Coordinates of C-alpha atoms in Angstrom, one line a residue:
Chain A
L1 CA -12.7 22.4 -8.5
A2 CA -16.2 21.9 -9.9
K3 CA -18.7 20.3 -7.6
T4 CA -20.0 16.9 -8.8
T5 CA -23.2 15.0 -8.0
Q6 CA -23.6 11.3 -8.6
P7 CA -26.0 8.7 -7.3
I8 CA -25.1 7.1 -4.0
S9 CA -25.6 3.5 -5.2
M10 CA -26.7 1.4 -8.1
D11 CA -27.5 -2.3 -8.4
S12 CA -27.0 -4.4 -11.5
Y13 CA -26.7 -8.0 -12.6
E14 CA -23.9 -9.8 -14.4
G15 CA -23.8 -9.2 -18.1
Q16 CA -25.8 -5.9 -18.0
E17 CA -24.5 -2.5 -18.9
V18 CA -24.2 0.0 -16.1
N19 CA -24.4 3.7 -16.7
I20 CA -23.5 6.2 -14.0
T21 CA -24.3 9.8 -14.6
C22 CA -22.4 12.6 -12.9
S23 CA -23.7 16.2 -12.8
H24 CA -21.2 19.0 -12.9
N25 CA -23.2 22.2 -13.7
N26 CA -20.3 24.6 -12.9
I27 CA -17.7 22.9 -15.0
A28 CA -15.1 25.4 -16.3
T29 CA -13.7 25.7 -19.8
N30 CA -10.3 24.0 -18.9
D31 CA -11.8 21.3 -16.7
Y32 CA -11.5 17.6 -17.6
I33 CA -13.7 14.8 -16.3
T34 CA -12.0 11.8 -14.7
W35 CA -13.4 8.6 -13.2
Y36 CA -11.7 6.4 -10.7
Q37 CA -12.7 3.0 -9.4
Q38 CA -12.1 1.8 -5.8
F39 CA -12.4 -1.7 -4.5
P40 CA -12.8 -2.2 -0.7
S41 CA -9.6 -1.6 1.2
Q42 CA -7.7 -0.7 -1.9
G43 CA -6.6 2.6 -3.4
P44 CA -8.6 4.2 -6.2
R45 CA -7.7 3.2 -9.8
F46 CA -7.9 5.6 -12.8
I47 CA -10.5 4.4 -15.3
I48 CA -11.0 7.0 -17.9
Q49 CA -10.7 10.7 -18.6
G50 CA -12.3 13.0 -21.2
Y51 CA -13.0 16.6 -22.2
K52 CA -16.0 16.3 -24.6
T53 CA -17.9 13.9 -26.8
K54 CA -17.0 10.3 -26.3
V55 CA -14.0 8.4 -25.0
T56 CA -13.6 4.7 -25.0
N57 CA -11.0 2.4 -23.6
E58 CA -10.7 -1.3 -22.8
V59 CA -12.6 -0.8 -19.5
A60 CA -15.3 1.8 -20.1
S61 CA -16.8 4.5 -22.2
L62 CA -17.3 8.1 -21.2
F63 CA -20.1 10.1 -22.8
I64 CA -20.0 13.9 -22.5
P65 CA -22.8 16.0 -24.0
A66 CA -22.1 19.3 -25.8
D67 CA -22.8 21.5 -22.8
R68 CA -20.5 19.4 -20.6
K69 CA -22.7 19.8 -17.6
S70 CA -22.9 16.1 -17.0
S71 CA -21.1 13.0 -18.0
T72 CA -22.0 9.3 -18.1
L73 CA -19.6 6.4 -17.3
S74 CA -20.7 3.3 -19.1
L75 CA -19.5 -0.1 -18.0
P76 CA -20.4 -2.8 -20.6
R77 CA -21.4 -6.3 -19.6
V78 CA -20.4 -6.0 -15.9
S79 CA -19.2 -8.9 -13.8
L80 CA -19.2 -9.5 -10.1
S81 CA -15.6 -8.1 -10.0
D82 CA -16.9 -4.7 -11.1
T83 CA -18.5 -4.3 -7.7
A84 CA -16.8 -1.1 -6.4
V85 CA -17.2 2.6 -5.7
Y86 CA -16.9 4.8 -8.8
Y87 CA -15.8 8.4 -8.4
C88 CA -16.4 11.3 -10.8
L89 CA -13.9 14.1 -10.6
V90 CA -13.8 17.4 -12.5
G91 CA -10.8 19.7 -12.6
D92 CA -8.3 21.7 -14.6
M93 CA -5.7 19.1 -15.4
R94 CA -3.0 21.8 -15.9
Y95 CA -3.2 22.8 -12.3
D96 CA -5.3 20.6 -10.2
Y97 CA -3.6 18.0 -8.1
K98 CA -6.0 18.1 -5.2
L99 CA -8.2 15.4 -6.4
S100 CA -11.6 15.9 -4.7
F101 CA -13.2 12.6 -4.1
G102 CA -16.8 12.8 -3.1
A103 CA -18.9 9.9 -1.8
G104 CA -18.8 8.2 -5.2
T105 CA -21.4 5.7 -6.5
T106 CA -21.4 2.2 -5.0
V107 CA -22.1 -0.2 -7.8
T108 CA -23.1 -3.7 -6.6
V109 CA -23.2 -6.4 -9.3
R110 CA -25.2 -9.5 -8.4
A111 CA -25.2 -13.0 -10.0
Chain B
E1 CA -0.5 -4.0 -9.3
T2 CA 3.2 -3.4 -8.3
G3 CA 3.5 0.2 -9.4
V4 CA 3.0 1.7 -5.9
T5 CA 3.6 -0.5 -2.9
Q6 CA 2.8 0.2 0.7
T7 CA 3.9 -1.5 3.9
P8 CA 2.7 -2.6 6.2
R9 CA -0.8 -3.4 4.9
H10 CA -2.3 -3.6 8.4
L11 CA -1.1 -1.9 11.6
V12 CA -2.4 -1.8 15.1
M13 CA -0.8 0.6 17.5
G14 CA -1.4 2.2 20.9
M15 CA -1.7 5.9 21.4
T16 CA 1.8 6.1 22.9
N17 CA 3.5 4.1 20.1
K18 CA 5.7 5.5 17.3
K19 CA 5.3 3.8 13.9
S20 CA 6.1 4.6 10.3
L21 CA 4.2 3.8 7.1
K22 CA 6.3 3.3 4.0
C23 CA 5.4 3.9 0.3
E24 CA 7.5 3.0 -2.7
Q25 CA 6.7 3.8 -6.3
H26 CA 8.3 2.0 -9.2
L27 CA 6.9 4.2 -11.9
G28 CA 9.6 6.8 -12.2
H29 CA 7.2 9.5 -11.0
N30 CA 8.2 12.8 -9.4
A31 CA 5.2 13.5 -7.2
M32 CA 4.0 11.5 -4.3
Y33 CA 1.0 12.0 -2.0
W34 CA -0.5 10.8 1.3
Y35 CA -4.3 10.5 1.6
K36 CA -6.5 9.5 4.5
Q37 CA -9.7 7.6 4.0
S38 CA -11.9 7.2 7.1
A39 CA -14.9 5.0 7.2
K40 CA -17.9 6.5 5.4
K41 CA -15.9 9.6 4.4
P42 CA -14.3 10.8 1.2
L43 CA -10.6 10.6 0.7
E44 CA -8.7 13.5 2.3
L45 CA -5.4 14.8 0.8
M46 CA -2.8 15.1 3.6
F47 CA 0.6 15.8 2.0
V48 CA 2.1 16.4 -1.5
Y49 CA 5.7 16.1 -2.4
N50 CA 7.1 17.2 -5.7
F51 CA 10.7 16.3 -6.5
K52 CA 11.2 15.5 -2.8
E53 CA 10.0 18.9 -1.7
Q54 CA 6.8 19.2 0.3
T55 CA 4.4 21.4 -1.6
E56 CA 1.2 20.8 0.3
N57 CA 0.3 20.2 4.0
N58 CA -3.4 20.1 4.2
S59 CA -3.7 21.3 7.8
V60 CA -2.6 17.9 9.1
P61 CA -1.9 17.6 12.8
S62 CA 1.8 17.4 13.8
R63 CA 1.4 13.9 15.1
F64 CA 1.7 12.9 11.4
S65 CA 5.1 13.6 10.0
P66 CA 6.0 12.9 6.4
E67 CA 9.4 12.2 5.0
C68 CA 10.4 12.0 1.3
P69 CA 14.1 11.0 1.0
N70 CA 13.9 10.6 -2.8
S71 CA 11.3 10.6 -5.5
S72 CA 10.6 6.9 -5.1
H73 CA 10.1 6.7 -1.4
L74 CA 7.6 8.4 1.0
F75 CA 7.2 7.8 4.7
L76 CA 4.5 8.8 7.1
H77 CA 5.8 8.8 10.7
L78 CA 3.2 8.4 13.4
H79 CA 3.4 9.3 17.0
T80 CA 0.9 9.8 19.8
L81 CA -2.1 9.1 17.6
Q82 CA -5.7 9.2 18.6
P83 CA -8.4 6.5 18.0
E84 CA -10.0 8.8 15.5
D85 CA -6.9 8.6 13.4
S86 CA -7.8 5.0 12.6
A87 CA -8.3 4.9 8.8
L88 CA -7.0 3.6 5.5
Y89 CA -3.9 5.6 4.6
L90 CA -3.2 5.7 0.9
C91 CA -0.1 6.7 -1.0
A92 CA -0.2 7.8 -4.6
S93 CA 2.2 9.0 -7.2
S94 CA 2.1 10.9 -10.5
Q95 CA 4.5 11.9 -13.1
K96 CA 4.3 15.5 -12.1
S97 CA 2.2 17.2 -9.4
M98 CA 0.1 19.2 -11.7
G99 CA -2.6 17.6 -13.8
D100 CA -1.3 14.1 -14.0
T101 CA -3.2 10.8 -13.3
Q102 CA -2.4 9.6 -9.8
Y103 CA -1.6 6.0 -9.2
F104 CA -2.6 4.7 -5.8
G105 CA -1.1 2.0 -3.6
P106 CA -3.1 -0.6 -1.8
G107 CA -3.2 1.4 1.4
T108 CA -2.3 0.7 5.1
R109 CA -5.2 -0.1 7.3
L110 CA -4.4 1.6 10.6
T111 CA -6.1 1.0 13.9
V112 CA -5.3 3.1 16.9
L113 CA -6.3 1.6 20.2

């Protein structure tokens, strides 16, 4: 599994856009990038997954540059309920089931 | 979220007790997982079951004993635990064990006295 690096924490205010960048310099050709969200004392929840360029769903957008050595999770117009830990995972979705959760990024949204 | 349920949500036990954690998934998935999340530590994969067969034991001490009677139910039997085993125990499921999105339950907060 490719090693990932993301900021430990980020602060934001309600209504702002939050962008979390994850570095994965040794990403392999067959690796996908997946983001999970975890609220305190709950299990992680799948947010979004992508391979290249841009992916958007009702929750977030994922931007992946051409070299795929990094990716950015974008949360539009955050609210207090978006306060959580966000994990970036990189792996070959054909074979990887050992999800490797690092420390994640703790996002705190303030009023 | 009712896809994956776990009971109990909270459990306090002594080191000599025997208890069991239960996980049930209502998603029709074929793979189920146990994870441990200790305070200030990343999630650690403990066990993987695929079509009721254990396919992964991530060097977990024998005081943790998993059981998977069918694809919808997963148990974690606990005996003679240590205080350092106190953690959030999470169950997850996926359609297949390779390369599928995992759906997590709410977890059981375990405290070992």
